[in-house]
Each structure stands twice: as C-alpha cells, then as structure tokens.
Coordinates of C-alpha atoms in Angstrom, one line a residue:
X1 CA 15.8 -6.9 -20.3
X2 CA 18.7 -5.1 -19.7
X3 CA 20.6 -4.6 -15.6
X4 CA 18.0 -1.8 -15.4
X5 CA 14.6 -2.2 -16.5
X6 CA 15.8 -5.4 -13.5
X7 CA 15.8 -3.1 -11.1
X8 CA 13.1 -1.0 -11.8
X9 CA 11.4 -4.2 -11.9
X10 CA 12.4 -6.0 -8.4
X11 CA 11.9 -1.9 -7.0
X12 CA 8.8 -1.8 -8.6
X13 CA 7.4 -5.4 -7.3
X14 CA 8.8 -4.4 -3.8
X15 CA 6.4 -0.9 -4.4
X16 CA 3.7 -2.4 -4.9
X17 CA 3.7 -5.6 -2.1
X18 CA 4.4 -2.7 0.2
X19 CA 1.4 -1.2 -0.3
X20 CA -1.2 -3.9 -0.6
X21 CA 0.5 -4.7 2.6
X22 CA 0.6 -1.4 4.0
X23 CA -2.6 -0.8 2.7
X24 CA -4.4 -3.0 5.3
X25 CA -2.6 -2.9 7.9
X26 CA -3.0 1.0 8.3
X27 CA -6.2 0.6 6.8
X28 CA -7.2 -1.9 9.5
X29 CA -5.1 0.4 12.5
X30 CA -7.6 3.1 11.9
X31 CA -10.8 0.8 11.7
X32 CA -9.3 -0.7 15.1
X33 CA -9.6 2.4 16.3
X34 CA -13.6 3.6 14.3
X35 CA -14.8 0.5 15.4
X36 CA -13.0 -0.1 19.0
X37 CA -16.1 -0.5 21.0
X38 CA -18.5 -1.4 18.5
X39 CA -21.6 -3.7 18.9
X40 CA -20.5 -6.2 15.9
X41 CA -16.2 -6.8 17.5
X42 CA -14.9 -5.0 14.1
X43 CA -12.3 -2.7 16.2
X44 CA -11.5 -6.5 17.6
X45 CA -11.8 -8.2 15.0
X46 CA -9.6 -5.4 13.5
X47 CA -7.1 -5.2 15.9
X48 CA -6.6 -9.4 15.7
X49 CA -4.9 -9.2 12.2
X50 CA -2.8 -6.4 13.3
X51 CA -1.7 -7.5 17.2
X52 CA 1.2 -9.8 15.1
X53 CA 1.0 -8.3 11.5
X54 CA 2.8 -5.0 11.6
X55 CA 6.5 -6.5 12.2
X56 CA 5.9 -8.6 8.2
X57 CA 4.7 -4.8 6.9
X58 CA 8.1 -3.8 8.3
X59 CA 9.7 -6.0 6.6
X60 CA 9.0 -5.4 3.2
X61 CA 9.7 -1.8 4.0
X62 CA 12.6 -2.8 4.9
X63 CA 13.5 -4.3 1.2
X64 CA 12.4 -2.0 -0.1
X65 CA 14.5 0.7 0.8
X66 CA 17.7 -1.2 0.9
X67 CA 17.2 -2.0 -2.8
X68 CA 16.5 1.4 -3.8
X69 CA 19.5 2.7 -2.2
X70 CA 21.8 -0.7 -3.4
X71 CA 20.1 -0.6 -7.0
X72 CA 20.1 3.4 -7.6
X73 CA 21.9 4.9 -5.2
X74 CA 21.2 8.5 -6.6
X75 CA 18.1 8.4 -6.4
X76 CA 18.2 7.5 -3.0
X77 CA 20.1 10.4 -2.4
X78 CA 18.4 12.7 -4.2
X79 CA 15.0 11.8 -3.0
X80 CA 16.6 11.2 0.0
X81 CA 17.9 14.7 0.9
X82 CA 14.9 16.7 -0.9
X83 CA 12.3 14.8 1.3
X84 CA 14.5 14.8 4.3
X85 CA 11.4 15.9 6.1
X86 CA 8.9 13.6 5.2
X87 CA 11.2 11.0 5.4
X88 CA 12.1 12.0 9.3
X89 CA 8.3 12.1 10.0
X90 CA 8.0 8.3 8.8
X91 CA 10.4 7.5 10.7
X92 CA 9.1 8.8 13.8
X93 CA 5.3 8.2 13.6
X94 CA 6.6 4.5 12.9
X95 CA 8.7 4.6 15.5
X96 CA 6.0 5.8 17.6
X97 CA 3.9 3.7 16.5
X98 CA 5.4 0.4 17.0
X99 CA 6.3 1.5 20.6
X100 CA 3.0 1.6 21.2
X101 CA 2.4 -1.8 19.2
X102 CA 5.1 -3.9 21.6
X103 CA 4.5 -2.4 25.1
X104 CA 0.7 -1.4 25.3
X105 CA 0.1 -5.6 25.1
X106 CA 1.8 -5.5 27.9
X107 CA 0.9 -2.3 29.6
X108 CA -3.1 -2.9 30.1
X109 CA -3.6 0.4 30.6
X110 CA -2.5 2.6 27.3
X111 CA -5.0 0.2 24.5
X112 CA -7.0 2.5 24.6
X113 CA -3.4 5.1 23.2
X114 CA -2.4 2.4 21.1
X115 CA -6.2 2.5 19.6
X116 CA -5.6 5.9 19.0
X117 CA -1.9 5.8 17.6
X118 CA -2.3 3.2 14.9
X119 CA -5.0 5.3 13.9
X120 CA -4.5 8.7 13.1
X121 CA -0.6 6.5 12.3
X122 CA -2.9 4.4 9.7
X123 CA -4.1 7.9 8.0
X124 CA -0.5 10.2 8.2
X125 CA 2.2 7.5 6.6
X126 CA 0.9 6.7 3.4
X127 CA 0.3 10.7 3.0
X128 CA 3.7 11.3 3.2
X129 CA 4.7 8.8 1.8
X130 CA 2.7 9.0 -1.1
X131 CA 4.1 12.5 -1.5
X132 CA 6.9 10.9 -3.7
X133 CA 4.8 10.1 -6.2
X134 CA 4.5 13.7 -7.4
X135 CA 7.4 14.9 -6.6
X136 CA 8.6 11.8 -9.5
X137 CA 6.9 13.4 -11.9
X138 CA 9.0 16.9 -11.6
X139 CA 8.7 20.9 -11.2
X140 CA 9.4 20.6 -7.3
X141 CA 13.0 20.0 -6.9
X142 CA 15.1 22.8 -7.0
X143 CA 19.2 23.3 -8.7
X144 CA 21.7 25.3 -6.6
X145 CA 25.5 25.2 -6.4
X146 CA 25.4 21.6 -7.2
X147 CA 22.6 21.1 -4.7
X148 CA 19.3 20.1 -4.3
X149 CA 16.6 21.1 -2.8
X150 CA 12.6 20.9 -3.1
X151 CA 10.0 23.7 -3.3
X152 CA 8.0 22.6 -0.2
X153 CA 5.6 26.1 -1.2
X154 CA 5.6 24.2 -4.3
X155 CA 4.0 21.2 -3.6
X156 CA 2.2 22.5 -0.3
X157 CA -0.4 24.3 -2.9
X158 CA 0.0 22.0 -5.1
X159 CA -3.9 20.3 -5.5
X160 CA -2.4 17.3 -7.3
X161 CA -0.4 17.2 -4.2
X162 CA -3.8 16.4 -2.3
X163 CA -5.5 14.9 -5.3
X164 CA -2.3 11.9 -4.9
X165 CA -3.3 11.5 -1.3
X166 CA -6.9 11.7 -1.3
X167 CA -6.3 8.7 -3.8
X168 CA -4.3 6.9 -1.8
X169 CA -6.4 6.9 1.5
X170 CA -9.5 6.0 -0.1
X171 CA -7.3 2.8 -1.9
X172 CA -6.0 2.0 1.8
X173 CA -9.0 2.2 3.1
X174 CA -11.2 0.0 0.7
X175 CA -8.4 -2.7 0.1
X176 CA -8.2 -2.7 4.7
X177 CA -12.5 -2.8 3.7
X178 CA -12.8 -6.0 2.4
X179 CA -9.4 -7.8 3.4
X180 CA -11.2 -7.4 6.6
X181 CA -14.5 -8.3 5.4
X182 CA -12.9 -11.7 4.5
X183 CA -11.1 -12.0 7.8
X184 CA -14.3 -11.5 9.7
X185 CA -16.2 -13.9 7.3
X186 CA -13.7 -16.7 8.2
X187 CA -13.9 -15.9 11.7
X188 CA -17.4 -16.6 11.7
X189 CA -17.9 -13.0 13.0
X190 CA -20.9 -12.1 10.1
X191 CA -22.3 -9.1 11.9
X192 CA -18.5 -7.0 11.2
X193 CA -19.2 -8.6 8.1
X194 CA -21.3 -6.8 6.6
X195 CA -20.5 -4.2 8.3
X196 CA -16.4 -4.2 6.2
X197 CA -19.0 -4.8 3.2
X198 CA -20.2 -1.8 4.1
X199 CA -17.4 0.5 4.5
X200 CA -16.2 -1.7 0.9
X201 CA -19.2 -0.9 -1.2
X202 CA -19.0 2.6 -0.6
X203 CA -14.8 2.9 -1.0
X204 CA -14.8 1.0 -4.0
X205 CA -16.9 3.8 -6.2
X206 CA -14.9 6.8 -4.6
X207 CA -11.1 4.9 -4.9
X208 CA -12.3 5.0 -9.2
X209 CA -13.9 9.3 -8.5
X210 CA -10.5 10.3 -6.9
X211 CA -8.6 8.3 -9.5
X212 CA -9.9 9.9 -12.7
X213 CA -9.6 13.5 -10.7
X214 CA -5.6 13.1 -9.7
X215 CA -6.2 12.1 -13.6
X216 CA -7.0 15.5 -14.4
X217 CA -5.4 17.5 -11.5
X218 CA -2.3 16.5 -12.0
X219 CA -2.8 16.8 -16.3
X220 CA -1.5 20.7 -16.1
X221 CA 1.7 20.1 -14.4
X222 CA 2.6 16.5 -15.7
X223 CA 1.9 16.4 -18.9
X224 CA 4.2 14.4 -20.5
X225 CA 2.5 11.3 -17.6
X226 CA -1.1 11.9 -19.1
X227 CA 0.6 11.5 -22.8
X228 CA 2.3 7.7 -21.0
X229 CA -0.6 6.9 -19.2
X230 CA -2.6 7.0 -22.7
X231 CA -0.3 4.7 -24.4
X232 CA -0.3 2.4 -21.5
X233 CA -4.6 2.3 -22.0
X234 CA -4.7 -1.1 -22.3
X235 CA -3.2 -2.3 -18.5
X236 CA -6.1 0.5 -16.6
X237 CA -8.7 -0.6 -18.9
X238 CA -8.2 -4.2 -17.6
X239 CA -8.0 -2.8 -14.3
X240 CA -11.0 -1.0 -14.7
X241 CA -12.8 -4.5 -15.9
X242 CA -11.1 -6.5 -12.6
X243 CA -12.3 -4.0 -10.5
X244 CA -16.0 -4.0 -11.6
X245 CA -15.9 -8.2 -11.2
X246 CA -14.3 -7.4 -7.3
X247 CA -17.1 -5.7 -7.3
X248 CA -20.0 -7.7 -8.5
X249 CA -18.2 -10.1 -5.6
X250 CA -19.6 -8.7 -3.0
X251 CA -22.9 -9.8 -4.2
X252 CA -22.3 -13.2 -5.5
X253 CA -24.1 -15.9 -3.2
X254 CA -22.1 -17.7 -1.0
X255 CA -24.1 -21.2 -1.5
X256 CA -26.6 -22.6 2.1
X257 CA -24.3 -20.0 4.1
X258 CA -25.9 -16.7 5.7
X259 CA -25.0 -13.7 3.7
X260 CA -24.0 -13.0 0.5
X261 CA -20.9 -11.6 -0.5
X262 CA -18.1 -13.6 -2.0
X263 CA -14.9 -10.9 -0.1
X264 CA -12.2 -13.2 -0.9
X265 CA -12.3 -13.3 -4.8
X266 CA -13.0 -9.7 -4.2
X267 CA -10.0 -9.2 -2.6
X268 CA -8.1 -10.6 -5.3
X269 CA -10.1 -9.4 -7.8
X270 CA -9.1 -5.6 -6.5
X271 CA -5.2 -6.4 -6.3
X272 CA -5.4 -7.4 -9.9
X273 CA -6.4 -4.5 -10.4
X274 CA -3.6 -2.7 -8.6
X275 CA -1.3 -4.3 -9.7
X276 CA -2.3 -3.8 -13.5
X277 CA -3.0 0.3 -12.5
X278 CA 0.4 0.6 -10.8
X279 CA 2.1 -1.3 -14.1
X280 CA 0.2 0.8 -16.5
X281 CA 1.3 3.3 -13.8
X282 CA 6.0 2.1 -13.8
X283 CA 5.5 2.0 -17.6
X284 CA 4.5 5.0 -18.1
X285 CA 6.4 7.2 -16.2
X286 CA 9.8 5.7 -16.8
X287 CA 12.8 5.7 -18.0
X288 CA 12.4 9.0 -15.1
X289 CA 12.5 8.4 -11.2
X290 CA 12.5 11.8 -11.3
X291 CA 11.6 13.9 -14.0
X292 CA 13.0 15.3 -16.1
X293 CA 16.9 14.8 -15.0
X294 CA 17.6 11.4 -13.2
X295 CA 16.3 8.6 -15.1
X296 CA 17.4 4.6 -14.2
X297 CA 19.9 4.9 -16.2
X298 CA 21.6 7.9 -14.8
X299 CA 20.8 6.2 -10.7
X300 CA 22.1 2.7 -11.8
X301 CA 24.8 1.2 -9.3
X302 CA 28.0 -0.7 -11.2
X303 CA 27.0 -4.2 -12.8
X304 CA 29.2 -5.6 -10.3
X305 CA 26.7 -4.6 -7.0
X306 CA 24.2 -5.1 -8.9
X307 CA 24.5 -8.8 -8.9
X308 CA 25.9 -9.0 -5.9
X309 CA 22.6 -7.4 -4.8
X310 CA 20.5 -10.0 -6.6
X311 CA 22.4 -12.9 -5.1
X312 CA 21.4 -11.5 -1.7
X313 CA 18.0 -11.0 -2.6
X314 CA 18.3 -14.4 -3.2
X315 CA 19.5 -15.8 -0.3
X316 CA 16.5 -13.4 1.2
X317 CA 13.8 -14.7 0.0
X318 CA 14.9 -18.3 0.4
X319 CA 15.9 -17.9 4.0
X320 CA 12.3 -15.3 4.5
X321 CA 9.6 -17.0 2.6
X322 CA 9.0 -20.0 4.4
X323 CA 9.4 -18.0 7.8
X324 CA 6.4 -16.4 5.6
X325 CA 4.2 -19.7 5.3
X326 CA 4.4 -20.5 8.2
X327 CA 3.3 -16.9 9.5
X328 CA 0.2 -17.7 7.0
X329 CA -0.8 -21.0 8.7
X330 CA -0.7 -19.8 12.7
X331 CA -2.6 -16.9 11.9
X332 CA -4.3 -15.9 8.9
X333 CA -5.6 -19.5 7.9
X334 CA -5.8 -21.2 11.8
X335 CA -9.5 -21.6 12.8
X336 CA -8.9 -21.6 16.4
X337 CA -6.5 -18.4 16.1
X338 CA -9.3 -16.6 13.9
X339 CA -12.2 -17.3 15.8
X340 CA -11.0 -17.5 19.6
X341 CA -13.4 -14.9 21.2

C-alpha cells in the first residue's frame, strides 16, 4: 500500500468517525429543540447526552482538518480557497453554538435560546459540510489566471447539491433517533424510547429513498462517479443487508423487558451500513480529491512529513484513547448519570 493510499484511508476514517459522531451530536441538538417541553422528557434525554459530548465531537473535527492539511496540503488549499464562504459560516455557527452550550448552563435565562441555536445549527452545519461532496465530483471549480474560484451560481442551481443535503439531513436524524432510542432505554425512560423508535422507523426508509434519488440526480453531472459506484456495488449490497438487519432489530423482542426492539443492535447495524457504503463511495472516488484536476498523488505532502505525521497521530491517539474510555464510562455507561431526574 502506497503512502498516498494510507493517508487517504486515515483521512476517510476520520471523515467517517466525525460523520457518525457529528450526526448524533447535531441530530440530538435538533431533537432537544423539538421535544424541549414534551411530556416524555425526550428533550431532556437528548440534552443530557448533548451536554458533555459536543466537545468530544469537535476533537474529531480538529483531527480531520489537521490530517487533511498535513497529508494533502494542495488539496486543503484548493478546497479551502473555493469554500472560503461556506467554511467561514461553519466556523461562525460552531462558535455561536459552542458559546451558548457553555454559558447557558451558568446563565439559566439563556437555556431556551441555547435549545434553538443548537437545533437550528444542527441542521445548517451538516448542510454546509456536505456541500464538499458535489464540489469534489467536478464541474463547480473554475480556473482562470492561475487562481481557482467556486462557480457558486452553478452550484446553487444544481439539484445534486440539494439531494446531497436531503440525504445528509435524513441520515443525521435517523442516526440520532436510533442513538437516543438506545440512550432512553438505558435511562429507563420507555416513553422517550418509543418516541425516538417511531422516528427511526419513519426515517430509515426515507434515508434509502433519499440515497437513490441523490444517485439519480448526480448521474448527468458526474457520470464517471456513478460508473465507479456501480463497480463497487458489492459494498452497497452488503450495506443494504446491514440496513435490513438493523431495521428488523427495531421489532426484535427484548425478553421479559416491556416494549419491543433492540436499539443497541439497530444502531450498530446502521453504523456498519454507513461504514460499508462509505468505503464503497471512497473507493469509487479514488484517486480524485477534486475531479478531474486534483488527485491524491498530486496533492500529497512530502514522504518525510507523512511519516512525521503518522508518529504524531500515533502518540496523540495513545494519549486521547484513555480519555475517550473514561468519558464513555462516566457519561454513556454510568447508570447514576443516565437515570438521573
């Protein structure tokens, strides 16, 4: 395996991890806003998860950005240049969201505002982030006089952009519903569990429909990508099988416990589903970062820098992993925290 392939594999792993954690994080913010005063206390359940975890999600965003800039500096320059406005908006929304998440717990009068900011930004930030995908498939970057610029008008009138956004938001709400269903079950809140389970049952098929519609819309604009996706069809078949398994788990009896469904297995199945589909999409996109002008080989850093970054990431993960484990034990497994009123 070449250094370039190793680097893009690490990058794609960070993208996948952040997409899963980010979907649960931003989706939980949206559900906390929607169910803020619901009788099932579903909003309180979502906020209980959100309170300690949004900082951890941002850690993976930092790791992702550092990896991209370090491994593929030319790719970071190209996308950073053409996406200056969307990236600036993302940073602004993240800063506003983080500020309210921190200070709303000290100043109770801003709690309601925090729910609104968290909920709205939970839809806007993923929508801006996923705009990278249609841009990377080609046709939206213009080169003139040695400079690159984004054809914003063409992008905003492209149906594939809105289909990507639709698929991204449906996936975000589906994943967060499954996670919160499991979180509610562990918290012994059966009423909130039933509510989030119903959301997951509705959103599951919608994500598949959105994926198929997105594929249909990108065909005229990126036929090369569609052809490559077809060559990787085995991963999408396995992904669909994983979806069927996870969806069936929502009706799987839970022994003597009241209610039906095993949300933990459903969630793990959906994460597997997205992992398989992400691998297939990534393989179909190779070797391009931005089609047709920029490949992983052209954008790659020096080999010495690559190996230095590998050592840095090895040390960094060795330091962070125990912290993640402690965090999981305290906030996602400790029943005293999960079942507090």
